[in-house]
Amino acid sequence: MPSILIIDDEDNYLELCRRYMPEHSFLPPARNYRETAAALRRYAGQVDLVLLDVHFNIPDAELLPHDKQPLLARGGDPAKVFERLRRSQGLYILDQIRQSHPDLPVIVMTSRDDLPLEADAERLRAEDYTYLLADDYLDARALKLQIDGILAQRERHVAAAGEPFYWGNSAAMIGLRRRLGILARGRLPVIIQGATGTGKSLVAREFIHPRSERAGPFVAVDLSTLPNDLMAAHLFGVVKGAYTGATSSREGVLARAHGGTLFLDEIGNLGLELQKSLLLVLQEGAYRPIGATKELQTDIKLVVATNENLAAMVRAGRFREDLYMRLNPATAVTLPGLRERRDDFQELLEWFMRRVTAEAYNRDLLAQYAEQRGLPAPGPNDNLAVTVGRSIPPRGDARRMHVLLHPSSFKLLQEFDWPGNFRQFEMTLSNLLTFTLVDLVDRPERIEPEDLGEAGRPDIIPILPRTVSDLLRPMTAPTASEALVEEVAADGAELARLAIVVRPGDSLNAVSCAVERQYLEHLYERCLGDLGKMGEILLNDAGAGRKIQLRMNQLGIKLRRLKRRADG
């Protein structure tokens, strides 16, 4: 039975939840941050979800922040300062929770219309937020829908061999998975945004189409590869004699995708006239093949993908506004690049390593390696286990060969910029495995030590840092941290300038936070972890390190991880 912690200064929400959701266990409520911290320690690892109110009518001494002097020192009526703290106390509590429990699902709640939650809930990475209506039935139903949805998504997903690579357990990816699942079941089109190589076609084929519950096929078209003069015929089909060279009738992808899913990659390449025709398909479910005298009907789930900004193309007159609005831009999803998936990096590496192991050439090399060392040849469904660390994995099934990545090898892969994202990542891992196996297969008598008997571990295939470094070096461009330029202003103050990569996001606030997160991470590295130095650069105050640390915590930057990376 899932355990839910309610943080609220009153019992209204607790009574509501216990009455309408008896299938869940609701822990004794916390009335302030002190009790919240105590409850999270007491029930460590047992809290599945937190329901957090925003307004707390509690004594001044119990309010966060602990040090209120800076707020009071700014002047103004102290009573108003404390009232503002009460109105937003839940957000202060969430900020503290995020420092110790970055991935704990939290739903922020309020019954007050004058407390905007959207921006702060996103900034503090709340799983969801809700405005309650003071109607027990409606409030209970809304909360139950959110709670059940979040708890279902929090169950760890074990990816099967054919499923997409983007599975992970970070809050952002869980939210993306939930959003895609909802969009897949609806009839409206889906826009998938993301940089080249982030897996847009894989998401459409392996996730959206199977969950659309459509019996028809999945048909994909990359519009960037079609000549303009052939695009209409490819999409809508052509009848015999429609033009010179049309010696027979051919159906288009709209006909082939009938009853299923049509995926149009790089939708920005579609010409304005064809955009008008596609709009008719979405509005009427009808189209006319080239040279035909009557319209045909089609029923498709349309998924489009782009690495361009369609809204900017509309403003520039290169994309029809009516088609853009019909494509359902309000629900567009953006797939993060590999650089933004640091928390899931090892899981992604293991998934792609399984894929490249299955490639015919690498499979042949593995078979040669096994034969040379007296190991059973791996079967078609046998995968290499990937181990990261210094210690040798325990001896297990003799057929289960291990790829061993020293922490240095893993660090090189994890910190690479990967401008080509997952496509480049998979290619590199494939080459990495090939180079490693070729060395081991071509010179077994020189590489392998003398027979060690039971102590020998030929099932271990180590990936050397030098091999990783040699493969990455030709692809390495100056990183943002290497692009740091220190200038001296007229007053002698040092200014830190960094190159920042701006990527599309679900909101302007998300884009802004991503830019700030990049800047602070790179500045932290350049300042060798000296928060005081960062405070001096950013605020002209060497004593502002605590403010810098607080802001980094708010953005979800894990200082321990940055420090380990710097020390490594």
PDB file of N, CA and C in Angstrom, residues 516-549:
ATOM      1  N   GLU A 516      20.626  28.952 -17.090  1.00  0.00           N
ATOM      2  CA  GLU A 516      21.267  29.312 -15.819  1.00  0.00           C
ATOM      3  C   GLU A 516      21.991  28.109 -15.221  1.00  0.00           C
ATOM      4  N   ARG A 517      21.401  26.929 -15.376  1.00  0.00           N
ATOM      5  CA  ARG A 517      22.025  25.722 -14.828  1.00  0.00           C
ATOM      6  C   ARG A 517      23.364  25.455 -15.517  1.00  0.00           C
ATOM      7  N   GLN A 518      23.397  25.580 -16.849  1.00  0.00           N
ATOM      8  CA  GLN A 518      24.655  25.385 -17.577  1.00  0.00           C
ATOM      9  C   GLN A 518      25.722  26.372 -17.102  1.00  0.00           C
ATOM     10  N   TYR A 519      25.314  27.637 -17.014  1.00  0.00           N
ATOM     11  CA  TYR A 519      26.285  28.668 -16.655  1.00  0.00           C
ATOM     12  C   TYR A 519      26.882  28.399 -15.278  1.00  0.00           C
ATOM     13  N   LEU A 520      26.030  28.096 -14.294  1.00  0.00           N
ATOM     14  CA  LEU A 520      26.523  27.894 -12.932  1.00  0.00           C
ATOM     15  C   LEU A 520      27.390  26.642 -12.838  1.00  0.00           C
ATOM     16  N   GLU A 521      27.037  25.575 -13.570  1.00  0.00           N
ATOM     17  CA  GLU A 521      27.859  24.362 -13.525  1.00  0.00           C
ATOM     18  C   GLU A 521      29.261  24.624 -14.077  1.00  0.00           C
ATOM     19  N   HIS A 522      29.338  25.304 -15.220  1.00  0.00           N
ATOM     20  CA  HIS A 522      30.643  25.567 -15.824  1.00  0.00           C
ATOM     21  C   HIS A 522      31.444  26.563 -14.994  1.00  0.00           C
ATOM     22  N   LEU A 523      30.776  27.542 -14.423  1.00  0.00           N
ATOM     23  CA  LEU A 523      31.487  28.503 -13.586  1.00  0.00           C
ATOM     24  C   LEU A 523      32.006  27.829 -12.329  1.00  0.00           C
ATOM     25  N   TYR A 524      31.244  26.892 -11.791  1.00  0.00           N
ATOM     26  CA  TYR A 524      31.689  26.116 -10.624  1.00  0.00           C
ATOM     27  C   TYR A 524      32.975  25.354 -10.949  1.00  0.00           C
ATOM     28  N   GLU A 525      32.997  24.753 -12.150  1.00  0.00           N
ATOM     29  CA  GLU A 525      34.197  24.012 -12.548  1.00  0.00           C
ATOM     30  C   GLU A 525      35.395  24.943 -12.687  1.00  0.00           C
ATOM     31  N   ARG A 526      35.205  26.110 -13.304  1.00  0.00           N
ATOM     32  CA  ARG A 526      36.298  27.048 -13.506  1.00  0.00           C
ATOM     33  C   ARG A 526      36.800  27.644 -12.198  1.00  0.00           C
ATOM     34  N   CYS A 527      35.882  27.780 -11.256  1.00  0.00           N
ATOM     35  CA  CYS A 527      36.263  28.328  -9.948  1.00  0.00           C
ATOM     36  C   CYS A 527      36.717  27.229  -8.995  1.00  0.00           C
ATOM     37  N   LEU A 528      36.853  26.008  -9.519  1.00  0.00           N
ATOM     38  CA  LEU A 528      37.327  24.864  -8.726  1.00  0.00           C
ATOM     39  C   LEU A 528      36.480  24.654  -7.488  1.00  0.00           C
ATOM     40  N   GLY A 529      35.184  24.870  -7.625  1.00  0.00           N
ATOM     41  CA  GLY A 529      34.270  24.627  -6.516  1.00  0.00           C
ATOM     42  C   GLY A 529      34.243  25.715  -5.467  1.00  0.00           C
ATOM     43  N   ASP A 530      34.905  26.836  -5.722  1.00  0.00           N
ATOM     44  CA  ASP A 530      34.960  27.930  -4.753  1.00  0.00           C
ATOM     45  C   ASP A 530      33.702  28.795  -4.904  1.00  0.00           C
ATOM     46  N   LEU A 531      32.730  28.565  -4.019  1.00  0.00           N
ATOM     47  CA  LEU A 531      31.472  29.303  -4.105  1.00  0.00           C
ATOM     48  C   LEU A 531      31.678  30.782  -3.801  1.00  0.00           C
ATOM     49  N   GLY A 532      32.651  31.088  -2.951  1.00  0.00           N
ATOM     50  CA  GLY A 532      32.958  32.485  -2.659  1.00  0.00           C
ATOM     51  C   GLY A 532      33.444  33.222  -3.897  1.00  0.00           C
ATOM     52  N   LYS A 533      34.289  32.546  -4.679  1.00  0.00           N
ATOM     53  CA  LYS A 533      34.770  33.137  -5.920  1.00  0.00           C
ATOM     54  C   LYS A 533      33.617  33.384  -6.881  1.00  0.00           C
ATOM     55  N   MET A 534      32.668  32.409  -6.943  1.00  0.00           N
ATOM     56  CA  MET A 534      31.506  32.590  -7.790  1.00  0.00           C
ATOM     57  C   MET A 534      30.671  33.782  -7.325  1.00  0.00           C
ATOM     58  N   GLY A 535      30.513  33.911  -5.995  1.00  0.00           N
ATOM     59  CA  GLY A 535      29.776  35.049  -5.462  1.00  0.00           C
ATOM     60  C   GLY A 535      30.442  36.366  -5.803  1.00  0.00           C
ATOM     61  N   GLU A 536      31.796  36.368  -5.806  1.00  0.00           N
ATOM     62  CA  GLU A 536      32.538  37.591  -6.143  1.00  0.00           C
ATOM     63  C   GLU A 536      32.332  37.959  -7.612  1.00  0.00           C
ATOM     64  N   ILE A 537      32.312  36.933  -8.495  1.00  0.00           N
ATOM     65  CA  ILE A 537      32.131  37.186  -9.920  1.00  0.00           C
ATOM     66  C   ILE A 537      30.708  37.648 -10.226  1.00  0.00           C
ATOM     67  N   LEU A 538      29.723  36.968  -9.624  1.00  0.00           N
ATOM     68  CA  LEU A 538      28.335  37.208  -9.990  1.00  0.00           C
ATOM     69  C   LEU A 538      27.691  38.346  -9.214  1.00  0.00           C
ATOM     70  N   LEU A 539      28.057  38.485  -7.942  1.00  0.00           N
ATOM     71  CA  LEU A 539      27.389  39.464  -7.093  1.00  0.00           C
ATOM     72  C   LEU A 539      28.346  40.499  -6.507  1.00  0.00           C
ATOM     73  N   ASN A 540      29.618  40.419  -6.950  1.00  0.00           N
ATOM     74  CA  ASN A 540      30.634  41.314  -6.405  1.00  0.00           C
ATOM     75  C   ASN A 540      30.698  41.213  -4.883  1.00  0.00           C
ATOM     76  N   ASP A 541      30.508  39.993  -4.384  1.00  0.00           N
ATOM     77  CA  ASP A 541      30.466  39.760  -2.943  1.00  0.00           C
ATOM     78  C   ASP A 541      31.038  38.376  -2.660  1.00  0.00           C
ATOM     79  N   ALA A 542      32.251  38.344  -2.134  1.00  0.00           N
ATOM     80  CA  ALA A 542      32.898  37.065  -1.847  1.00  0.00           C
ATOM     81  C   ALA A 542      32.194  36.303  -0.735  1.00  0.00           C
ATOM     82  N   GLY A 543      31.340  36.987   0.025  1.00  0.00           N
ATOM     83  CA  GLY A 543      30.611  36.324   1.098  1.00  0.00           C
ATOM     84  C   GLY A 543      29.263  35.786   0.668  1.00  0.00           C
ATOM     85  N   ALA A 544      28.998  35.810  -0.635  1.00  0.00           N
ATOM     86  CA  ALA A 544      27.688  35.390  -1.130  1.00  0.00           C
ATOM     87  C   ALA A 544      27.665  33.929  -1.569  1.00  0.00           C
ATOM     88  N   GLY A 545      28.639  33.136  -1.113  1.00  0.00           N
ATOM     89  CA  GLY A 545      28.691  31.736  -1.525  1.00  0.00           C
ATOM     90  C   GLY A 545      27.453  30.957  -1.151  1.00  0.00           C
ATOM     91  N   ARG A 546      26.880  31.288   0.026  1.00  0.00           N
ATOM     92  CA  ARG A 546      25.672  30.590   0.457  1.00  0.00           C
ATOM     93  C   ARG A 546      24.501  30.870  -0.486  1.00  0.00           C
ATOM     94  N   LYS A 547      24.414  32.092  -0.976  1.00  0.00           N
ATOM     95  CA  LYS A 547      23.359  32.427  -1.929  1.00  0.00           C
ATOM     96  C   LYS A 547      23.535  31.639  -3.231  1.00  0.00           C
ATOM     97  N   ILE A 548      24.772  31.525  -3.667  1.00  0.00           N
ATOM     98  CA  ILE A 548      25.048  30.770  -4.893  1.00  0.00           C
ATOM     99  C   ILE A 548      24.653  29.302  -4.705  1.00  0.00           C
ATOM    100  N   GLN A 549      25.030  28.737  -3.550  1.00  0.00           N
ATOM    101  CA  GLN A 549      24.705  27.334  -3.271  1.00  0.00           C
ATOM    102  C   GLN A 549      23.196  27.122  -3.240  1.00  0.00           C
TER     103      GLN A 549
END
